[in-house]
Short mmCIF file of C-alpha atoms and ligand atoms in Angstrom, two decimals:
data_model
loop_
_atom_site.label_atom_id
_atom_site.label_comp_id
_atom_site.label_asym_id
_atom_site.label_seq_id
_atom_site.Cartn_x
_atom_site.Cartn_y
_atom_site.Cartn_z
CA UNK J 233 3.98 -15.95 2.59
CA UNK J 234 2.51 -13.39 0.16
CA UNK J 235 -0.12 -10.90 1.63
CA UNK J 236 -2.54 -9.57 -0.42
CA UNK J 237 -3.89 -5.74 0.20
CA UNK J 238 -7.01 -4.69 -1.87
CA UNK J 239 -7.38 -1.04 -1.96
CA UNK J 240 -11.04 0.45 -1.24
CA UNK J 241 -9.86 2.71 -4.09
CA UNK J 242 -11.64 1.41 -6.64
CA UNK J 243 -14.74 0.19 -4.23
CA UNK J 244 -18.19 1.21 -5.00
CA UNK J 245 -17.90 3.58 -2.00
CA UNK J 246 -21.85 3.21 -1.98
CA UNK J 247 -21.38 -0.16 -0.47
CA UNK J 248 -17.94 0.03 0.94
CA UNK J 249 -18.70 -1.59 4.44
CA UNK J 250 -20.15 -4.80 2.23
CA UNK J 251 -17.07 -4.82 -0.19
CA UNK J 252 -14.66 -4.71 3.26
CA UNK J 253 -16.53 -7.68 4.73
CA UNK J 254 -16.59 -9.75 1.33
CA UNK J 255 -12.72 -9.55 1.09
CA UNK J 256 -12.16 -9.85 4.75
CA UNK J 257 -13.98 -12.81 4.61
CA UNK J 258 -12.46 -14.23 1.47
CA UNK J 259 -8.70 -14.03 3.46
CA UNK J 260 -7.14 -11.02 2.50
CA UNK J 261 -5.00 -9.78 5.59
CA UNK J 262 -4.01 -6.61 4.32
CA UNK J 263 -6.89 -3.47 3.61
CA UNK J 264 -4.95 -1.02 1.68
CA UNK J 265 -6.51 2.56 1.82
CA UNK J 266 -5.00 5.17 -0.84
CA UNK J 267 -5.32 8.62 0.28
CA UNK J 268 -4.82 11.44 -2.21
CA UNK J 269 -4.76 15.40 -1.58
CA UNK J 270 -5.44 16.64 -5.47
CA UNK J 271 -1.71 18.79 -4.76
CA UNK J 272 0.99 15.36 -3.99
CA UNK J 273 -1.11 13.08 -7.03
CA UNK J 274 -3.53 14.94 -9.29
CA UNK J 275 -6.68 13.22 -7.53
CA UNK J 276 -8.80 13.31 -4.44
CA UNK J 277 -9.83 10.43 -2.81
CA UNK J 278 -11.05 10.17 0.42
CA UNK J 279 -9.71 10.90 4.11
CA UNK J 280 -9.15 9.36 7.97
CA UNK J 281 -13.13 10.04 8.39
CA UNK J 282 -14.17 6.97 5.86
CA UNK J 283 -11.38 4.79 7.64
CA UNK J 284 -12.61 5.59 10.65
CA UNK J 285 -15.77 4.34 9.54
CA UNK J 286 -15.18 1.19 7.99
CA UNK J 287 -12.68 0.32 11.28
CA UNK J 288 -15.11 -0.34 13.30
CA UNK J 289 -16.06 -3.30 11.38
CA UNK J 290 -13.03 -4.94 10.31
CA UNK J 291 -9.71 -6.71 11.59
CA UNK J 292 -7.76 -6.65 8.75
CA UNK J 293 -4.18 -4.54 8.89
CA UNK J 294 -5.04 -1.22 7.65
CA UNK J 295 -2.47 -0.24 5.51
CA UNK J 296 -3.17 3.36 4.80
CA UNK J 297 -0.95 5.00 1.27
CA UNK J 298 -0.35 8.50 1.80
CA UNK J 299 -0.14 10.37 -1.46
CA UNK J 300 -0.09 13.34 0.31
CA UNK J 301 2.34 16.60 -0.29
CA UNK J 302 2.76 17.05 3.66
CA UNK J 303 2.30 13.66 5.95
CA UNK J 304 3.93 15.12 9.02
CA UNK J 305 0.77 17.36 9.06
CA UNK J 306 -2.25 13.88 8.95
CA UNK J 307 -0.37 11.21 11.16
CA UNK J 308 -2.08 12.09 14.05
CA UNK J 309 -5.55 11.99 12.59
CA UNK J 310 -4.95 8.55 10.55
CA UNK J 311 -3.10 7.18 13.40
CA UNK J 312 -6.57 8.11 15.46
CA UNK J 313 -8.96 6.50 13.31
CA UNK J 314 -6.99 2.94 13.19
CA UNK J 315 -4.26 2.76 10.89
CA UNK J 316 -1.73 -0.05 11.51
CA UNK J 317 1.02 1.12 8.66
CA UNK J 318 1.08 4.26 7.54
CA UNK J 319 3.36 4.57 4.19
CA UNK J 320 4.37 8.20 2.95
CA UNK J 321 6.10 9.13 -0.62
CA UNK J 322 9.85 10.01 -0.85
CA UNK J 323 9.61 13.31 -3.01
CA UNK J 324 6.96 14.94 -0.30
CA UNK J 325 7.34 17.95 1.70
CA UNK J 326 7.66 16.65 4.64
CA UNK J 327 11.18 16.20 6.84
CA UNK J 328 11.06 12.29 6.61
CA UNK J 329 12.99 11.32 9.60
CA UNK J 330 10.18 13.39 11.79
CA UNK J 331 7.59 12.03 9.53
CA UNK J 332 8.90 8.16 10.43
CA UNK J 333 9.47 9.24 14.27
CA UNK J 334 5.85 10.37 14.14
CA UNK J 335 4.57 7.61 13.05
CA UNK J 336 6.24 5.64 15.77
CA UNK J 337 5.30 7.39 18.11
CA UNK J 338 2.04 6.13 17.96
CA UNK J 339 3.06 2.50 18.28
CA UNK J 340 2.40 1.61 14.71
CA UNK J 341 4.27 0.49 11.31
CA UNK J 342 5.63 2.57 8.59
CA UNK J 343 7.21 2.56 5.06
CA UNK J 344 8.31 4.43 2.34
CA UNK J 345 7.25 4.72 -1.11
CA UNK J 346 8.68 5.16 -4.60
CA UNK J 347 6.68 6.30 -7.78
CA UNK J 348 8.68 4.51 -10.96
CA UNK J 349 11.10 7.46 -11.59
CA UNK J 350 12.34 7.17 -8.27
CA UNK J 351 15.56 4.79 -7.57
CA UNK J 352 15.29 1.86 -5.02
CA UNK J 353 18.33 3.33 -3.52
CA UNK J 354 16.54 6.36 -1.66
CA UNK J 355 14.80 3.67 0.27
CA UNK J 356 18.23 2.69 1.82
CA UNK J 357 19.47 5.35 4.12
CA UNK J 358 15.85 4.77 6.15
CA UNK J 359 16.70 0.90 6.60
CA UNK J 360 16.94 0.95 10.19
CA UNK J 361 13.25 3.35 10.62
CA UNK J 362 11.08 1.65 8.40
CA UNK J 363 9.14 -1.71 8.31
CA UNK J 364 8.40 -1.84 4.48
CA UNK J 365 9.65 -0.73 1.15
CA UNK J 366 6.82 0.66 -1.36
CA UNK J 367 7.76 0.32 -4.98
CA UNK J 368 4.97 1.24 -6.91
CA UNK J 369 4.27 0.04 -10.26
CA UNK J 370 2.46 2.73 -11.98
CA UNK J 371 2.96 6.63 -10.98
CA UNK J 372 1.16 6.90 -7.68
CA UNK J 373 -2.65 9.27 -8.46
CA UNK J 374 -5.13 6.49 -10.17
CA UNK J 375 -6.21 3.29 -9.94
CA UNK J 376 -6.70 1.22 -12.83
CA UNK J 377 -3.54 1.71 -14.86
CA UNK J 378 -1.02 -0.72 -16.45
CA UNK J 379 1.81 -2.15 -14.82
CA UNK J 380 5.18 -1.06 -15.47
CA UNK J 381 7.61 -4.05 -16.12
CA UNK J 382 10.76 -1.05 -15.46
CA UNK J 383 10.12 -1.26 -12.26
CA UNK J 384 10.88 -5.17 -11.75
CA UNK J 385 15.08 -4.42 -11.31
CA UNK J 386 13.78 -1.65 -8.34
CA UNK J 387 12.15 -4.45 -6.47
CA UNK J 388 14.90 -6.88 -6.87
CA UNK J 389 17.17 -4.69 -5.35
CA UNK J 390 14.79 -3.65 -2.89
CA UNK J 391 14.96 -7.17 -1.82
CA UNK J 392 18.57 -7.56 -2.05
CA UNK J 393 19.22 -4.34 0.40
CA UNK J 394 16.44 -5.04 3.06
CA UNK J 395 17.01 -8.81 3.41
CA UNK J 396 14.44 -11.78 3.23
CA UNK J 397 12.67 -10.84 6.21
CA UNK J 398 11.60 -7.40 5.21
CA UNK J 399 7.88 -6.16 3.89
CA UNK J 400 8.39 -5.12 0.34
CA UNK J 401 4.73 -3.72 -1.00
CA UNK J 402 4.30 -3.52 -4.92
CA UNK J 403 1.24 -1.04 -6.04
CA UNK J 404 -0.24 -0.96 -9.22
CA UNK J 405 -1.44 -2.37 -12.02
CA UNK J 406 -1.37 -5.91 -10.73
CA UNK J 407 -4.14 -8.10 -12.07
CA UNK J 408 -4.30 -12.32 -11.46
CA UNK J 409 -2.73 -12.40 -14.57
CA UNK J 410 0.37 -10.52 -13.70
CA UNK J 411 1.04 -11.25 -9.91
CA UNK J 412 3.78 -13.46 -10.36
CA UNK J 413 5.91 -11.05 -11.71
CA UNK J 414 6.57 -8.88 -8.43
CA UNK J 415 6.23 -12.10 -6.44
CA UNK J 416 9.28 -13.60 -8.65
CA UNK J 417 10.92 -10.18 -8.25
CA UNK J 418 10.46 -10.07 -4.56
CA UNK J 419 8.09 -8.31 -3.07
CA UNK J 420 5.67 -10.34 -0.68
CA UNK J 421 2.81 -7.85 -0.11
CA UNK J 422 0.53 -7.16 -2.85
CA UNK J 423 -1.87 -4.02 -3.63
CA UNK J 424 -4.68 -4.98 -6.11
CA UNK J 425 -7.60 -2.39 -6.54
CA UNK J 426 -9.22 -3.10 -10.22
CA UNK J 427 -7.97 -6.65 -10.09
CA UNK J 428 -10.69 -6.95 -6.81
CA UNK J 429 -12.84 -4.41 -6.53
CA UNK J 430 -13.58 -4.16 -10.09
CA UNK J 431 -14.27 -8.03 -10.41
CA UNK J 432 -17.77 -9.25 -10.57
CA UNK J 433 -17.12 -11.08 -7.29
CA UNK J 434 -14.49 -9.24 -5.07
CA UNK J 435 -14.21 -12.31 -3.04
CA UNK J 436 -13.64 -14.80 -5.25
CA UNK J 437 -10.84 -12.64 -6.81
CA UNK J 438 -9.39 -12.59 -3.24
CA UNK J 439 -9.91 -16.47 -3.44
CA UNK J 440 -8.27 -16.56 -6.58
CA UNK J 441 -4.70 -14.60 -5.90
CA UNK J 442 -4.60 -16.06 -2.54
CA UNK J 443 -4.93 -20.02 -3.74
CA UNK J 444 -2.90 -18.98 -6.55
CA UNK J 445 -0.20 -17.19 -4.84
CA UNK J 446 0.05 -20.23 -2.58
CA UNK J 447 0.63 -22.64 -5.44
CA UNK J 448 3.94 -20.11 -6.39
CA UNK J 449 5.25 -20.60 -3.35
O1 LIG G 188 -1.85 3.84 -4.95
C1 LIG G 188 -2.46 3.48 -5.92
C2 LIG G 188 -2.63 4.36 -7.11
O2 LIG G 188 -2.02 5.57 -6.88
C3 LIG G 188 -2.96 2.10 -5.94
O3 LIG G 188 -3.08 1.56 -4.64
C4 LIG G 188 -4.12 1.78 -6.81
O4 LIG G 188 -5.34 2.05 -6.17
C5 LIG G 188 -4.10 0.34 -7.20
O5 LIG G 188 -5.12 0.15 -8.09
P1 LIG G 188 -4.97 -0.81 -9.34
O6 LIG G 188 -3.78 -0.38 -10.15
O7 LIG G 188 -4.81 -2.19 -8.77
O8 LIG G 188 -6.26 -0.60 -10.05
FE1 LIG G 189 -1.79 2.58 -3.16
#
């Protein structure tokens, strides 16, 4: 089954609570929330306050993508205000074994992320302490840029190491034009920010990779 996670990102933060609820109620099970510090990725987006806010009025899994140059220091607060996966960048300053044990000590999932220049293979050692792979698909900072077909071989062998059973999240750049290519690579949890939030109906974009995805599979 292919789960589809539409980042607030590239919501019209002037109406976010609406744009939650339209693709809640379209299906999507994932709501993928990209943090950035302005020091990890050169942008700032937004932090646990505005999740906070928007979990009080919705079930989906908050997936919450920490582009952030030291995790270790925020799990407690995102882990306060709701999250249900928290995902962290290989490449940060953070020790990443205390990062993943913090994490879990709050009862809730975590992964690991790689920007494109990054092998697959530094996912591997952390098999047995993560729940999902993160193989992003454009370098980790903005919404709204291209996919990068390089990355394709990464997610194969993503899916080769982890097994069949195991959450492998693509990021970036994936549009309903697109999506079967990390679906026919492997992963089975999709981020789409432009591709949703910048559609003239969010929900029936939802509609659309959902009913589409189904149809692949
Ligand atoms: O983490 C990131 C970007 O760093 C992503 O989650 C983007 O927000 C996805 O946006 P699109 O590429 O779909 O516009
Ligand atoms: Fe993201």
């Amino acid at each position: 089954m292919i789960l589809l996670a539409p980042s607030i990102l590239s919501a019209d933060f002037s109406r976010l609570g609406e744009e939650v609820s339209a693709v809640e109620a379209a299906g999507a099970q994932y709501l993928h929330i990209d943090v950035m510090d302005g020091h990890f990725v050169p942008n700032i987006s937004f932090g646990a306050p505005v999740m906070k806010s928007i979990r009080k009025m919705s079930q989906m899994v908050f997936d919450v993508h920490l582009m952030i140059s030291d995790p270790l220091r925020y799990i407690d607060d995102f882990a306060a205000a709701g999250a249900d996966i928290i995902t962290f960048h290989i490449g940060c300053s953070s020790d990443i074994d205390e990062t993943l044990d913090k994490i879990k000590s709050h009862n809730i999932k975590c992964g690991l992320a790689v920007n494109p220049d990054i092998p697959a293979e530094r996912l591997f050692p952390y098999r047995d302490k993560i729940d999902m792979a993160l193989i992003m698909s454009v370098f980790a900072g903005f919404g709204g840029q291209s996919y990068i077909d390089g990355v394709n071989a990464k997610i194969q062998a993503a899916r080769t190491f982890f097994g069949p059973d195991f959450d492998i999240e693509v990021d970036g750049g994936i549009n309903l034009t697109n999506k079967t290519v990390p679906i026919a690579n492997g992963a089975n949890v999709l981020v789409a920010g432009t591709a949703i939030f910048g559609a003239q109906s969010p929900k029936e974009a939802v509609c659309s990779f959902l009913n589409e995805t189904e149809i692949d599979n």
